[in-house]
GROMACS .gro file of C-alpha atoms in nm:
model
  426
    1TRP     CA    1  -7.891   2.151  -5.028
    2MET     CA    2  -7.770   1.810  -4.933
    3TYR     CA    3  -7.382   1.933  -5.020
    4VAL     CA    4  -7.505   2.280  -4.890
    5TYR     CA    5  -7.568   2.068  -4.549
    6HIS     CA    6  -7.237   1.890  -4.644
    7VAL     CA    7  -7.021   2.151  -4.639
    8LEU     CA    8  -7.187   2.278  -4.319
    9ILE     CA    9  -7.140   1.984  -4.129
   10ASP     CA   10  -6.734   1.954  -4.252
   11ALA     CA   11  -6.722   2.291  -4.088
   12ALA     CA   12  -6.818   2.259  -3.808
   13VAL     CA   13  -6.611   1.959  -3.687
   14TRP     CA   14  -6.286   2.141  -3.839
   15SER     CA   15  -6.373   2.420  -3.610
   16GLY     CA   16  -6.430   2.213  -3.330
   17SER     CA   17  -6.819   2.306  -3.302
   18TRP     CA   18  -6.927   1.927  -3.216
   19PRO     CA   19  -7.259   2.058  -3.081
   20ARG     CA   20  -7.339   2.237  -3.409
   21GLY     CA   21  -7.237   1.967  -3.657
   22ILE     CA   22  -7.486   1.719  -3.458
   23ALA     CA   23  -7.787   1.995  -3.446
   24LEU     CA   24  -7.668   2.001  -3.872
   25VAL     CA   25  -7.703   1.672  -3.880
   26GLU     CA   26  -8.044   1.628  -3.737
   27GLU     CA   27  -8.198   1.889  -3.971
   28THR     CA   28  -8.031   1.708  -4.270
   29VAL     CA   29  -8.221   1.451  -4.170
   30GLU     CA   30  -8.541   1.601  -4.084
   31GLU     CA   31  -8.532   1.764  -4.435
   32GLY     CA   32  -8.542   1.442  -4.601
   33LEU     CA   33  -8.177   1.479  -4.748
   34PRO     CA   34  -7.900   1.184  -4.714
   35LEU     CA   35  -7.680   1.150  -4.539
   36SER     CA   36  -7.322   0.934  -4.540
   37TYR     CA   37  -7.377   0.706  -4.293
   38GLU     CA   38  -7.013   0.591  -4.245
   39LYS     CA   39  -6.885   0.951  -4.281
   40HIS     CA   40  -7.164   1.062  -4.025
   41ALA     CA   41  -7.159   0.783  -3.812
   42ARG     CA   42  -6.972   0.942  -3.485
   43LEU     CA   43  -7.165   1.252  -3.511
   44LEU     CA   44  -7.493   1.037  -3.547
   45ARG     CA   45  -7.395   0.850  -3.205
   46ASP     CA   46  -7.449   1.178  -3.039
   47ALA     CA   47  -7.803   1.261  -3.230
   48ARG     CA   48  -8.149   1.197  -3.097
   49ALA     CA   49  -8.252   0.808  -3.108
   50HIS     CA   50  -8.547   0.864  -3.379
   51ILE     CA   51  -8.267   1.087  -3.611
   52ARG     CA   52  -8.004   0.803  -3.563
   53ALA     CA   53  -8.318   0.538  -3.695
   54MET     CA   54  -8.432   0.760  -4.006
   55ALA     CA   55  -8.094   0.783  -4.086
   56LEU     CA   56  -8.048   0.410  -4.079
   57VAL     CA   57  -8.347   0.347  -4.261
   58GLU     CA   58  -8.215   0.581  -4.538
   59HIS     CA   59  -7.922   0.430  -4.555
   60ASP     CA   60  -8.041   0.078  -4.610
   61LYS     CA   61  -8.378   0.052  -4.749
   62SER     CA   62  -8.428  -0.352  -4.694
   63GLN     CA   63  -8.723  -0.431  -4.496
   64SER     CA   64  -8.427  -0.504  -4.252
   65ALA     CA   65  -8.341  -0.131  -4.149
   66ALA     CA   66  -8.611  -0.101  -3.949
   67THR     CA   67  -8.535  -0.396  -3.742
   68GLN     CA   68  -8.164  -0.342  -3.724
   69ALA     CA   69  -8.242   0.059  -3.573
   70VAL     CA   70  -8.497  -0.096  -3.318
   71ASP     CA   71  -8.220  -0.376  -3.240
   72GLU     CA   72  -7.966  -0.064  -3.217
   73GLU     CA   73  -8.123   0.132  -2.981
   74SER     CA   74  -8.206  -0.134  -2.721
   75HIS     CA   75  -7.847  -0.199  -2.722
   76LEU     CA   76  -7.770   0.145  -2.659
   77PHE     CA   77  -8.079   0.158  -2.396
   78LYS     CA   78  -7.880  -0.167  -2.224
   79ALA     CA   79  -7.552   0.000  -2.212
   80LYS     CA   80  -7.681   0.291  -2.073
   81GLU     CA   81  -7.876   0.109  -1.772
   82GLU     CA   82  -7.513  -0.053  -1.746
   83TRP     CA   83  -7.342   0.267  -1.672
   84GLN     CA   84  -7.595   0.438  -1.431
   85GLN     CA   85  -7.584   0.114  -1.229
   86ARG     CA   86  -7.206   0.161  -1.183
   87LEU     CA   87  -7.268   0.574  -1.124
   88PRO     CA   88  -7.319   0.455  -0.715
   89LEU     CA   89  -6.965   0.363  -0.714
   90VAL     CA   90  -6.808   0.649  -0.804
   91ALA     CA   91  -7.032   0.921  -0.742
   92PRO     CA   92  -7.318   0.983  -0.402
   93ALA     CA   93  -7.698   0.886  -0.548
   94GLY     CA   94  -7.893   1.172  -0.694
   95THR     CA   95  -7.596   1.335  -0.848
   96GLN     CA   96  -7.621   1.512  -1.181
   97MET     CA   97  -7.366   1.351  -1.381
   98PHE     CA   98  -7.183   1.542  -1.678
   99ALA     CA   99  -7.407   1.298  -1.918
  100GLN     CA  100  -7.697   1.501  -1.817
  101VAL     CA  101  -7.524   1.836  -1.888
  102PRO     CA  102  -7.534   1.980  -2.198
  103ARG     CA  103  -7.261   1.896  -2.419
  104LEU     CA  104  -7.124   2.238  -2.499
  105GLU     CA  105  -7.206   2.395  -2.098
  106LEU     CA  106  -6.997   2.109  -1.981
  107LEU     CA  107  -6.647   2.173  -2.222
  108GLU     CA  108  -6.702   2.576  -2.144
  109ARG     CA  109  -6.669   2.432  -1.785
  110THR     CA  110  -6.413   2.219  -1.838
  111ARG     CA  111  -6.222   2.465  -2.011
  112SER     CA  112  -6.276   2.719  -1.683
  113TYR     CA  113  -6.189   2.502  -1.411
  114ALA     CA  114  -5.843   2.426  -1.629
  115GLY     CA  115  -5.767   2.773  -1.708
  116SER     CA  116  -5.852   2.898  -1.381
  117GLN     CA  117  -5.878   2.647  -1.153
  118GLU     CA  118  -6.101   2.830  -1.001
  119ASP     CA  119  -6.427   2.697  -0.756
  120ASP     CA  120  -6.738   2.799  -0.996
  121SER     CA  121  -7.092   2.785  -0.828
  122SER     CA  122  -7.301   2.639  -1.060
  123THR     CA  123  -7.048   2.340  -1.090
  124GLU     CA  124  -7.140   2.266  -0.731
  125ALA     CA  125  -7.403   1.982  -0.753
  126ILE     CA  126  -7.236   1.837  -1.026
  127ALA     CA  127  -6.979   1.554  -1.036
  128MET     CA  128  -6.743   1.651  -1.293
  129VAL     CA  129  -6.586   1.346  -1.441
  130PRO     CA  130  -6.277   1.494  -1.633
  131PRO     CA  131  -6.222   1.442  -1.957
  132HIS     CA  132  -5.905   1.197  -1.944
  133VAL     CA  133  -6.094   0.959  -1.722
  134PHE     CA  134  -6.365   0.902  -1.942
  135CYS     CA  135  -6.103   0.872  -2.201
  136ALA     CA  136  -5.948   0.643  -2.033
  137SER     CA  137  -6.279   0.408  -1.978
  138ILE     CA  138  -6.308   0.394  -2.351
  139ASP     CA  139  -6.129   0.172  -2.597
  140PRO     CA  140  -5.873   0.410  -2.782
  141ILE     CA  141  -5.975   0.202  -3.106
  142TRP     CA  142  -6.357   0.382  -3.052
  143LEU     CA  143  -6.202   0.741  -3.004
  144ALA     CA  144  -5.987   0.730  -3.333
  145ASP     CA  145  -6.094   0.766  -3.639
  146GLU     CA  146  -6.139   0.469  -3.897
  147SER     CA  147  -5.789   0.585  -4.099
  148SER     CA  148  -5.536   0.601  -3.762
  149SER     CA  149  -5.732   0.238  -3.561
  150SER     CA  150  -5.746   0.045  -3.850
  151SER     CA  151  -5.308   0.116  -3.881
  152SER     CA  152  -5.266   0.125  -3.555
  153SER     CA  153  -5.495  -0.136  -3.401
  154SER     CA  154  -5.273  -0.420  -3.561
  155SER     CA  155  -4.993  -0.291  -3.425
  156GLU     CA  156  -4.791  -0.420  -3.087
  157THR     CA  157  -4.947  -0.219  -2.778
  158GLY     CA  158  -4.728  -0.300  -2.490
  159THR     CA  159  -4.656  -0.007  -2.272
  160SER     CA  160  -4.272  -0.011  -2.439
  161SER     CA  161  -4.305  -0.042  -2.763
  162LEU     CA  162  -4.613   0.233  -2.768
  163PHE     CA  163  -4.292   0.466  -2.616
  164GLU     CA  164  -4.073   0.355  -2.900
  165ARG     CA  165  -4.335   0.439  -3.161
  166CYS     CA  166  -4.414   0.786  -2.988
  167LEU     CA  167  -4.078   0.863  -2.934
  168THR     CA  168  -3.990   0.796  -3.346
  169ALA     CA  169  -4.241   0.813  -3.497
  170ALA     CA  170  -4.408   1.160  -3.554
  171PRO     CA  171  -4.718   1.236  -3.618
  172VAL     CA  172  -4.836   1.011  -3.342
  173SER     CA  173  -5.125   0.829  -3.456
  174SER     CA  174  -5.498   0.955  -3.297
  175HIS     CA  175  -5.536   0.561  -3.221
  176ASP     CA  176  -5.151   0.568  -3.022
  177ALA     CA  177  -5.271   0.941  -2.876
  178TYR     CA  178  -5.568   0.768  -2.712
  179LEU     CA  179  -5.346   0.456  -2.628
  180THR     CA  180  -5.105   0.710  -2.393
  181VAL     CA  181  -5.384   0.883  -2.247
  182ARG     CA  182  -5.565   0.571  -2.099
  183ASN     CA  183  -5.189   0.390  -1.984
  184TYR     CA  184  -5.079   0.681  -1.833
  185HIS     CA  185  -5.376   0.717  -1.614
  186HIS     CA  186  -5.461   0.349  -1.516
  187ALA     CA  187  -5.046   0.339  -1.463
  188THR     CA  188  -5.045   0.678  -1.232
  189VAL     CA  189  -5.414   0.631  -1.065
  190HIS     CA  190  -5.296   0.560  -0.727
  191ARG     CA  191  -5.073   0.845  -0.697
  192ARG     CA  192  -5.126   1.113  -0.489
  193ALA     CA  193  -5.089   1.528  -0.500
  194LEU     CA  194  -4.756   1.451  -0.305
  195ILE     CA  195  -4.485   1.181  -0.418
  196ASN     CA  196  -4.308   1.054  -0.193
  197LEU     CA  197  -4.003   0.877  -0.382
  198GLN     CA  198  -3.706   0.696  -0.276
  199VAL     CA  199  -3.375   0.679  -0.409
  200GLU     CA  200  -3.146   0.426  -0.389
  201PRO     CA  201  -2.798   0.556  -0.283
  202HIS     CA  202  -2.564   0.679  -0.590
  203THR     CA  203  -2.846   0.737  -0.821
  204ILE     CA  204  -2.938   1.005  -1.031
  205VAL     CA  205  -3.237   1.198  -1.108
  206VAL     CA  206  -3.237   1.419  -1.400
  207CYS     CA  207  -3.473   1.711  -1.372
  208ARG     CA  208  -3.582   1.900  -1.645
  209ASN     CA  209  -3.729   2.266  -1.672
  210ALA     CA  210  -3.743   2.299  -2.028
  211GLN     CA  211  -4.004   2.338  -2.332
  212GLU     CA  212  -3.915   1.999  -2.468
  213SER     CA  213  -3.993   1.866  -2.817
  214LEU     CA  214  -3.906   1.535  -2.971
  215GLU     CA  215  -3.553   1.657  -3.121
  216SER     CA  216  -3.483   1.749  -2.704
  217LEU     CA  217  -3.580   1.385  -2.579
  218ARG     CA  218  -3.392   1.215  -2.786
  219GLN     CA  219  -3.070   1.385  -2.705
  220LEU     CA  220  -3.188   1.338  -2.290
  221PHE     CA  221  -3.200   1.022  -2.344
  222GLU     CA  222  -2.917   0.974  -2.527
  223ALA     CA  223  -2.679   1.161  -2.349
  224PHE     CA  224  -2.824   1.016  -2.009
  225GLY     CA  225  -2.977   0.663  -2.105
  226TYR     CA  226  -3.310   0.563  -2.198
  227PRO     CA  227  -3.574   0.486  -1.901
  228GLY     CA  228  -3.624   0.110  -1.844
  229GLN     CA  229  -3.174   0.062  -1.963
  230GLN     CA  230  -2.993  -0.096  -1.692
  231ARG     CA  231  -2.861   0.205  -1.511
  232SER     CA  232  -3.054   0.492  -1.649
  233PRO     CA  233  -3.142   0.740  -1.403
  234THR     CA  234  -3.495   0.855  -1.283
  235PHE     CA  235  -3.640   1.199  -1.498
  236ILE     CA  236  -3.817   1.439  -1.338
  237PHE     CA  237  -3.985   1.660  -1.600
  238MET     CA  238  -4.149   1.967  -1.452
  239ARG     CA  239  -4.309   2.148  -1.696
  240PRO     CA  240  -4.489   1.896  -1.926
  241SER     CA  241  -4.768   2.144  -2.027
  242ALA     CA  242  -4.504   2.357  -2.212
  243CYS     CA  243  -4.410   2.048  -2.413
  244ASP     CA  244  -4.555   2.031  -2.756
  245LEU     CA  245  -4.822   1.801  -2.869
  246ASP     CA  246  -4.579   1.465  -2.976
  247ALA     CA  247  -4.340   1.544  -2.669
  248LEU     CA  248  -4.576   1.557  -2.441
  249LEU     CA  249  -4.768   1.207  -2.602
  250THR     CA  250  -4.418   1.070  -2.556
  251LEU     CA  251  -4.361   1.147  -2.174
  252LEU     CA  252  -4.648   1.018  -2.083
  253ALA     CA  253  -4.612   0.684  -2.312
  254ALA     CA  254  -4.243   0.667  -2.111
  255GLY     CA  255  -4.426   0.694  -1.751
  256SER     CA  256  -4.661   0.508  -1.848
  257ALA     CA  257  -4.401   0.228  -1.909
  258TYR     CA  258  -4.169   0.331  -1.697
  259PRO     CA  259  -4.375   0.493  -1.369
  260GLY     CA  260  -4.094   0.406  -1.124
  261SER     CA  261  -3.815   0.576  -1.361
  262VAL     CA  262  -4.031   0.875  -1.517
  263PHE     CA  263  -4.223   1.137  -1.330
  264LEU     CA  264  -4.438   1.458  -1.433
  265LEU     CA  265  -4.511   1.719  -1.202
  266ARG     CA  266  -4.798   1.974  -1.235
  267SER     CA  267  -4.704   2.316  -1.325
  268ASP     CA  268  -4.928   2.673  -1.373
  269THR     CA  269  -5.094   2.632  -1.667
  270ASP     CA  270  -4.946   2.874  -1.885
  271ALA     CA  271  -5.215   2.999  -2.136
  272THR     CA  272  -5.023   3.045  -2.389
  273CYS     CA  273  -4.884   2.692  -2.413
  274LEU     CA  274  -5.209   2.521  -2.364
  275GLN     CA  275  -5.395   2.740  -2.691
  276GLY     CA  276  -5.060   2.529  -2.872
  277LEU     CA  277  -5.169   2.269  -2.735
  278THR     CA  278  -5.503   2.287  -2.825
  279GLU     CA  279  -5.407   2.395  -3.193
  280ALA     CA  280  -5.181   2.137  -3.266
  281CYS     CA  281  -5.469   1.885  -3.206
  282ARG     CA  282  -5.708   2.104  -3.383
  283SER     CA  283  -5.465   2.111  -3.702
  284ARG     CA  284  -5.492   1.693  -3.718
  285ALA     CA  285  -5.885   1.726  -3.670
  286ASN     CA  286  -5.850   1.593  -3.315
  287ASN     CA  287  -6.007   1.894  -3.135
  288PRO     CA  288  -6.138   1.627  -2.833
  289LEU     CA  289  -5.767   1.499  -2.760
  290SER     CA  290  -5.732   1.858  -2.664
  291PHE     CA  291  -5.952   1.826  -2.386
  292CYS     CA  292  -5.799   1.484  -2.268
  293LEU     CA  293  -5.444   1.615  -2.246
  294ILE     CA  294  -5.571   1.971  -2.024
  295SER     CA  295  -5.773   1.750  -1.805
  296LEU     CA  296  -5.471   1.498  -1.772
  297LEU     CA  297  -5.216   1.782  -1.697
  298ALA     CA  298  -5.462   1.974  -1.441
  299SER     CA  299  -5.439   1.642  -1.263
  300LEU     CA  300  -5.098   1.592  -1.256
  301PRO     CA  301  -4.896   1.541  -0.887
  302ALA     CA  302  -4.791   1.889  -0.803
  303ALA     CA  303  -4.503   1.774  -0.556
  304ILE     CA  304  -4.232   1.573  -0.502
  305ILE     CA  305  -4.014   1.485  -0.166
  306LEU     CA  306  -3.699   1.270  -0.240
  307ASN     CA  307  -3.584   1.056   0.013
  308SER     CA  308  -3.778   1.283   0.288
  309GLU     CA  309  -3.580   1.549   0.261
  310VAL     CA  310  -3.562   1.730  -0.071
  311LEU     CA  311  -3.902   1.943  -0.170
  312LEU     CA  312  -3.910   1.971  -0.564
  313CYS     CA  313  -4.247   2.190  -0.713
  314ASN     CA  314  -4.327   2.426  -0.934
  315GLY     CA  315  -4.431   2.764  -0.805
  316GLN     CA  316  -4.464   3.167  -0.875
  317ASP     CA  317  -4.293   3.425  -0.780
  318VAL     CA  318  -3.960   3.205  -0.662
  319GLN     CA  319  -3.755   3.496  -0.622
  320SER     CA  320  -3.991   3.713  -0.349
  321ALA     CA  321  -4.214   3.509  -0.241
  322THR     CA  322  -4.238   3.473   0.104
  323PRO     CA  323  -4.243   3.097   0.288
  324GLU     CA  324  -4.585   3.203   0.396
  325GLU     CA  325  -4.683   3.277   0.032
  326PHE     CA  326  -4.549   2.978  -0.133
  327GLU     CA  327  -4.698   2.740   0.179
  328ILE     CA  328  -5.063   2.848   0.084
  329GLY     CA  329  -4.997   2.815  -0.318
  330LEU     CA  330  -4.872   2.447  -0.226
  331ARG     CA  331  -5.168   2.401  -0.018
  332LYS     CA  332  -5.409   2.511  -0.305
  333ALA     CA  333  -5.172   2.283  -0.559
  334LEU     CA  334  -5.267   1.979  -0.300
  335LYS     CA  335  -5.615   2.032  -0.250
  336LEU     CA  336  -5.681   2.131  -0.622
  337ALA     CA  337  -5.549   1.777  -0.725
  338TRP     CA  338  -5.858   1.619  -0.910
  339SER     CA  339  -5.707   1.268  -0.933
  340THR     CA  340  -5.606   1.278  -0.541
  341ALA     CA  341  -5.823   1.522  -0.328
  342THR     CA  342  -6.095   1.742  -0.321
  343LEU     CA  343  -6.154   2.082  -0.205
  344ASP     CA  344  -6.273   1.947   0.172
  345SER     CA  345  -6.001   1.686   0.221
  346GLU     CA  346  -5.694   1.706   0.417
  347ILE     CA  347  -5.327   1.638   0.326
  348ASP     CA  348  -5.218   1.462   0.576
  349ASP     CA  349  -4.855   1.429   0.412
  350TYR     CA  350  -4.790   1.749   0.396
  351PRO     CA  351  -4.645   1.863   0.802
  352VAL     CA  352  -4.796   2.195   0.986
  353GLY     CA  353  -4.611   2.532   0.838
  354ILE     CA  354  -4.453   2.828   1.065
  355ASP     CA  355  -4.695   3.060   1.231
  356ASP     CA  356  -4.781   3.381   1.027
  357ASN     CA  357  -4.552   3.577   1.304
  358THR     CA  358  -4.246   3.412   1.188
  359ILE     CA  359  -4.229   3.554   0.868
  360GLY     CA  360  -4.118   3.917   0.753
  361LYS     CA  361  -4.083   4.124   0.520
  362ASP     CA  362  -3.676   4.198   0.546
  363GLY     CA  363  -3.562   4.076   0.253
  364SER     CA  364  -3.194   4.085   0.449
  365MET     CA  365  -3.356   3.808   0.665
  366GLU     CA  366  -3.490   3.594   0.344
  367SER     CA  367  -3.273   3.334   0.374
  368ALA     CA  368  -3.263   3.285   0.765
  369LEU     CA  369  -3.670   3.265   0.698
  370TRP     CA  370  -3.604   2.948   0.443
  371LYS     CA  371  -3.390   2.814   0.662
  372GLU     CA  372  -3.643   2.822   0.983
  373TRP     CA  373  -3.938   2.709   0.723
  374LEU     CA  374  -3.743   2.412   0.626
  375LYS     CA  375  -3.595   2.363   0.976
  376LYS     CA  376  -3.948   2.310   1.114
  377GLN     CA  377  -4.117   2.124   0.732
  378GLU     CA  378  -3.794   1.868   0.869
  379LEU     CA  379  -3.654   1.921   0.521
  380GLN     CA  380  -3.296   1.990   0.420
  381LYS     CA  381  -3.344   2.166   0.059
  382LEU     CA  382  -3.642   2.275  -0.125
  383VAL     CA  383  -3.616   2.356  -0.558
  384ARG     CA  384  -3.866   2.552  -0.699
  385CYS     CA  385  -3.904   2.578  -1.106
  386GLU     CA  386  -4.088   2.868  -1.298
  387GLN     CA  387  -4.131   2.896  -1.612
  388GLY     CA  388  -3.727   2.808  -1.692
  389VAL     CA  389  -3.584   2.959  -1.342
  390THR     CA  390  -3.515   2.715  -1.049
  391ARG     CA  391  -3.419   2.834  -0.747
  392LEU     CA  392  -3.257   2.617  -0.469
  393ASP     CA  393  -3.309   2.717  -0.101
  394GLY     CA  394  -3.122   2.538   0.169
  395SER     CA  395  -2.851   2.597   0.430
  396MET     CA  396  -2.639   2.833   0.204
  397PRO     CA  397  -2.590   3.148   0.272
  398ARG     CA  398  -2.800   3.264  -0.012
  399PRO     CA  399  -3.034   3.059  -0.255
  400ALA     CA  400  -2.925   2.942  -0.591
  401LEU     CA  401  -3.054   3.091  -0.906
  402SER     CA  402  -3.056   2.943  -1.242
  403GLU     CA  403  -3.157   2.991  -1.585
  404ALA     CA  404  -3.029   2.564  -1.730
  405GLU     CA  405  -3.320   2.380  -1.861
  406MET     CA  406  -3.223   2.101  -1.593
  407PHE     CA  407  -3.026   2.076  -1.344
  408VAL     CA  408  -2.971   1.698  -1.125
  409ALA     CA  409  -2.970   1.516  -0.804
  410ARG     CA  410  -2.728   1.293  -0.684
  411ALA     CA  411  -2.832   1.057  -0.398
  412ARG     CA  412  -2.532   0.994  -0.099
  413GLU     CA  413  -2.594   0.742   0.186
  414HIS     CA  414  -2.716   1.033   0.441
  415HIS     CA  415  -2.880   1.311   0.203
  416VAL     CA  416  -2.942   1.405  -0.120
  417ARG     CA  417  -2.693   1.671  -0.343
  418ILE     CA  418  -2.850   1.908  -0.580
  419GLU     CA  419  -2.630   2.058  -0.858
  420LEU     CA  420  -2.740   2.371  -1.031
  421TRP     CA  421  -2.580   2.558  -1.350
  422THR     CA  422  -2.470   2.932  -1.304
  423GLU     CA  423  -2.458   3.081  -1.641
  424GLU     CA  424  -2.087   3.132  -1.524
  425ASP     CA  425  -2.059   2.675  -1.550
  426GLN     CA  426  -2.263   2.703  -1.872
   0.00000   0.00000   0.00000
């Protein structure tokens, strides 16, 4: 029976059913069967207090075992009290925190929130702490498994060295993955959902609208220069959610090492891409990392303005959406950012839109409508991306479309020039 329970526990952990694994551990201890204390230590941390004490006594038959178990529970209780004392600093008094919500229910709510981005009446009374924020408050060595932490804890932990390791060493270790999430959160937590970036004249901004891999990132940096190098351009990645796991961690490491020259924007969540990210984490026996990454992707800024002239963002139906439909979608995206605003707040960086009666449905008036919209927003150009398609609206007679993987913005003395590659140019 001991081996049966151990196999069931391993199967639950491998399939990502953490609550089921905890329940099996508790049942094993209550049945008086021995556990592998070192192997199941992380499961025991989430088990009930008397289960942890029983497992520790069973592991160590000496007289000091019971005392050690009491001391450990006392330490955990003090840590819990200290954390509860800090809660009023981040949440109103009396608000139910995610630590008080059943684990399985919390994960289902988080997955539903990240997938649909819609309000749920069942979560109105709960202050949801995004998983990436929770991850950023914990030491990566504790989050990573023993093999990864032991090999990575002695290596350099600087942001630039972490970026080099992620770019050159694949797969990225569990320790470095959690360290990347923590570093990126703390480096960009001050950012709002709408970034206002001032670019110096004669500076190049390279914008990528592609599904990145480590190989594509190496080719990109070899061609234009690595972030942090002299005269290297500014990089804006429009579709980080479409990257593979190692490429996404590399972009996060670059963004934390060089937050002034590497920017990641939030794109529409593609269920296929997010499922691929989850499967990649699961294949490395690190399913919790997928929750952190999906949460982080949902909190990225929604748009960026270059020199108060050019608005860059992702959109839906870029070839057919009207200015009114785009503005409604952008306002919703700005207000849904976890790290920048609540659903009840006002976005004062975003100017008032045009009147509903100004927008028509005639396709021949499309270019004039977008010119009028840009004029009232005090913008010169609008660049929108959608799954490999880039559209540029501005003063030209008709919008420009491109299916190239990148476009370039060049800052001049008095304006910003956008360069798209069409099929003829390619």
